[in-house]
Coordinates of N, CA and C in Angstrom, one line a residue:
M1 N -27.1 28.1 44.4 CA -25.9 28.9 44.6 C -24.9 28.1 45.5
F2 N -23.7 28.2 45.1 CA -22.7 27.4 45.8 C -22.0 28.3 46.8
Y3 N -21.8 27.8 48.0 CA -21.2 28.6 49.1 C -19.7 28.4 49.2
T4 N -19.3 27.2 48.8 CA -17.8 26.9 48.8 C -17.4 26.2 47.5
L5 N -16.1 26.2 47.3 CA -15.6 25.6 46.1 C -15.9 24.1 46.1
Y6 N -15.9 23.5 47.3 CA -16.2 22.0 47.4 C -17.6 21.7 47.0
D7 N -18.6 22.5 47.3 CA -19.9 22.3 46.9 C -20.0 22.4 45.3
F8 N -19.3 23.3 44.8 CA -19.3 23.5 43.3 C -18.7 22.2 42.6
M9 N -17.6 21.8 43.2 CA -16.8 20.6 42.6 C -17.7 19.4 42.7
V10 N -18.4 19.1 43.8 CA -19.2 18.0 44.0 C -20.4 18.0 43.0
Y11 N -21.0 19.2 42.8 CA -22.1 19.4 41.9 C -21.6 19.1 40.4
T12 N -20.5 19.7 40.0 CA -20.1 19.5 38.6 C -19.6 18.0 38.4
K13 N -19.0 17.4 39.4 CA -18.6 16.0 39.2 C -19.8 15.1 39.1
S14 N -20.8 15.4 39.8 CA -22.0 14.5 39.7 C -22.7 14.7 38.4
L15 N -22.7 15.9 37.8 CA -23.3 16.2 36.5 C -22.4 15.4 35.4
T16 N -21.1 15.4 35.6 CA -20.3 14.8 34.7 C -20.5 13.3 34.6
Y17 N -20.7 12.6 35.8 CA -21.0 11.2 35.9 C -22.4 10.9 35.2
I18 N -23.3 11.8 35.4 CA -24.7 11.5 34.8 C -24.6 11.7 33.3
L19 N -23.9 12.7 32.8 CA -23.7 12.8 31.4 C -23.0 11.7 30.7
M20 N -21.9 11.2 31.4 CA -21.2 10.0 30.9 C -22.0 8.8 30.9
G21 N -22.8 8.6 31.9 CA -23.7 7.4 31.9 C -24.8 7.5 30.8
V22 N -25.3 8.6 30.5 CA -26.3 8.8 29.4 C -25.6 8.6 28.1
T23 N -24.4 9.1 28.0 CA -23.7 8.9 26.7 C -23.4 7.4 26.5
L24 N -23.0 6.7 27.5 CA -22.7 5.3 27.4 C -24.0 4.5 26.9
V25 N -25.1 4.8 27.5 CA -26.4 4.1 27.2 C -26.7 4.4 25.8
L26 N -26.6 5.7 25.3 CA -27.0 6.1 24.0 C -26.0 5.4 23.0
F27 N -24.7 5.3 23.3 CA -23.8 4.7 22.4 C -24.1 3.2 22.2
V28 N -24.5 2.5 23.3 CA -24.8 1.1 23.2 C -26.1 1.0 22.3
C29 N -27.1 1.8 22.5 CA -28.3 1.7 21.7 C -28.0 2.0 20.3
F30 N -27.2 3.0 20.0 CA -26.8 3.3 18.6 C -26.0 2.2 17.9
Y31 N -25.1 1.6 18.7 CA -24.3 0.5 18.2 C -25.2 -0.7 17.8
R32 N -26.2 -1.0 18.7 CA -27.1 -2.1 18.4 C -28.0 -1.8 17.2
F33 N -28.3 -0.6 17.0 CA -29.1 -0.2 15.9 C -28.3 -0.4 14.6
L34 N -27.0 0.0 14.6 CA -26.2 -0.1 13.4 C -25.9 -1.6 13.1
T35 N -25.8 -2.5 14.1 CA -25.5 -3.8 13.8 C -26.7 -4.8 13.8
A36 N -27.9 -4.2 13.7 CA -29.1 -5.0 13.7 C -29.1 -5.9 12.5
R37 N -29.5 -7.2 12.7 CA -29.6 -8.1 11.6 C -31.0 -8.8 11.6
D38 N -31.4 -9.2 10.4 CA -32.6 -10.1 10.4 C -32.2 -11.5 10.8
E39 N -33.0 -12.0 11.8 CA -32.5 -13.3 12.4 C -32.7 -14.5 11.4
R40 N -33.6 -14.4 10.5 CA -33.7 -15.6 9.6 C -32.6 -15.6 8.5
S41 N -32.3 -14.5 7.9 CA -31.4 -14.5 6.8 C -30.0 -14.0 7.1
G42 N -29.8 -13.4 8.3 CA -28.5 -12.8 8.7 C -28.2 -11.5 8.0
R43 N -29.1 -11.0 7.2 CA -28.9 -9.8 6.5 C -29.4 -8.6 7.3
P44 N -29.0 -7.4 7.0 CA -29.6 -6.3 7.6 C -31.1 -6.2 7.3
D45 N -31.8 -5.5 8.1 CA -33.3 -5.4 7.9 C -33.6 -4.7 6.6
N46 N -32.8 -3.8 6.2 CA -33.1 -3.0 5.0 C -32.2 -3.4 3.8
W47 N -31.9 -4.7 3.7 CA -30.8 -5.1 2.7 C -31.3 -4.9 1.3
K48 N -32.6 -4.8 1.0 CA -33.0 -4.6 -0.4 C -32.7 -3.1 -0.8
E49 N -32.7 -2.2 0.2 CA -32.5 -0.8 -0.1 C -31.0 -0.4 -0.2
L50 N -30.1 -1.3 0.2 CA -28.7 -0.9 0.2 C -28.1 -0.9 -1.2
K51 N -27.3 0.1 -1.4 CA -26.6 0.2 -2.7 C -25.2 -0.1 -2.5
F52 N -24.7 -1.0 -3.3 CA -23.2 -1.4 -3.2 C -22.5 -1.0 -4.5

Protein backbone atom coordinates (compact mmCIF):
# COMPACT_ATOMS: atom_id res chain seq x y z
CA MET A 1 0.00 0.00 0.00
CA PHE A 2 1.21 3.48 -0.83
CA TYR A 3 1.09 6.18 1.81
CA THR A 4 2.03 9.12 -0.36
CA LEU A 5 1.86 10.06 -4.01
CA TYR A 6 5.66 10.08 -4.10
CA ASP A 7 5.81 6.40 -3.03
CA PHE A 8 3.37 5.51 -5.79
CA MET A 9 5.30 7.47 -8.43
CA VAL A 10 8.64 5.86 -7.49
CA TYR A 11 7.06 2.40 -7.61
CA THR A 12 5.43 2.90 -11.01
CA LYS A 13 8.56 4.51 -12.45
CA SER A 14 10.70 1.56 -11.36
CA LEU A 15 8.23 -0.88 -12.91
CA THR A 16 8.33 1.10 -16.14
CA TYR A 17 12.13 0.91 -16.29
CA ILE A 18 12.06 -2.83 -15.64
CA LEU A 19 9.45 -3.42 -18.37
CA MET A 20 11.39 -1.30 -20.87
CA GLY A 21 14.60 -3.21 -20.10
CA VAL A 22 12.88 -6.56 -20.61
CA THR A 23 11.32 -5.27 -23.84
CA LEU A 24 14.71 -4.15 -25.13
CA VAL A 25 16.33 -7.51 -24.36
CA LEU A 26 13.47 -9.42 -26.03
CA PHE A 27 13.60 -7.16 -29.09
CA VAL A 28 17.35 -7.76 -29.51
CA CYS A 29 16.86 -11.53 -29.18
CA PHE A 30 14.01 -11.49 -31.70
CA TYR A 31 16.02 -9.37 -34.15
CA ARG A 32 18.97 -11.78 -33.91
CA PHE A 33 16.57 -14.68 -34.51
CA LEU A 34 15.15 -13.01 -37.62
CA THR A 35 18.56 -12.21 -39.07
CA ALA A 36 20.24 -15.55 -38.27
CA ARG A 37 22.34 -16.91 -41.13
CA ASP A 38 24.19 -20.13 -41.78
CA GLU A 39 27.86 -19.22 -41.43
CA ARG A 40 29.11 -21.45 -44.25
CA SER A 41 26.72 -20.48 -47.04
CA GLY A 42 25.42 -17.11 -45.86
CA ARG A 43 21.88 -18.35 -46.31
CA PRO A 44 19.20 -18.49 -43.65
CA ASP A 45 19.17 -21.75 -41.70
CA ASN A 46 15.87 -22.85 -43.23
CA TRP A 47 16.56 -21.68 -46.82
CA LYS A 48 15.26 -24.92 -48.38
CA GLU A 49 11.84 -24.40 -46.82
CA LEU A 50 11.46 -20.78 -47.98
CA LYS A 51 8.99 -20.12 -50.79
CA PHE A 52 9.69 -17.21 -53.15
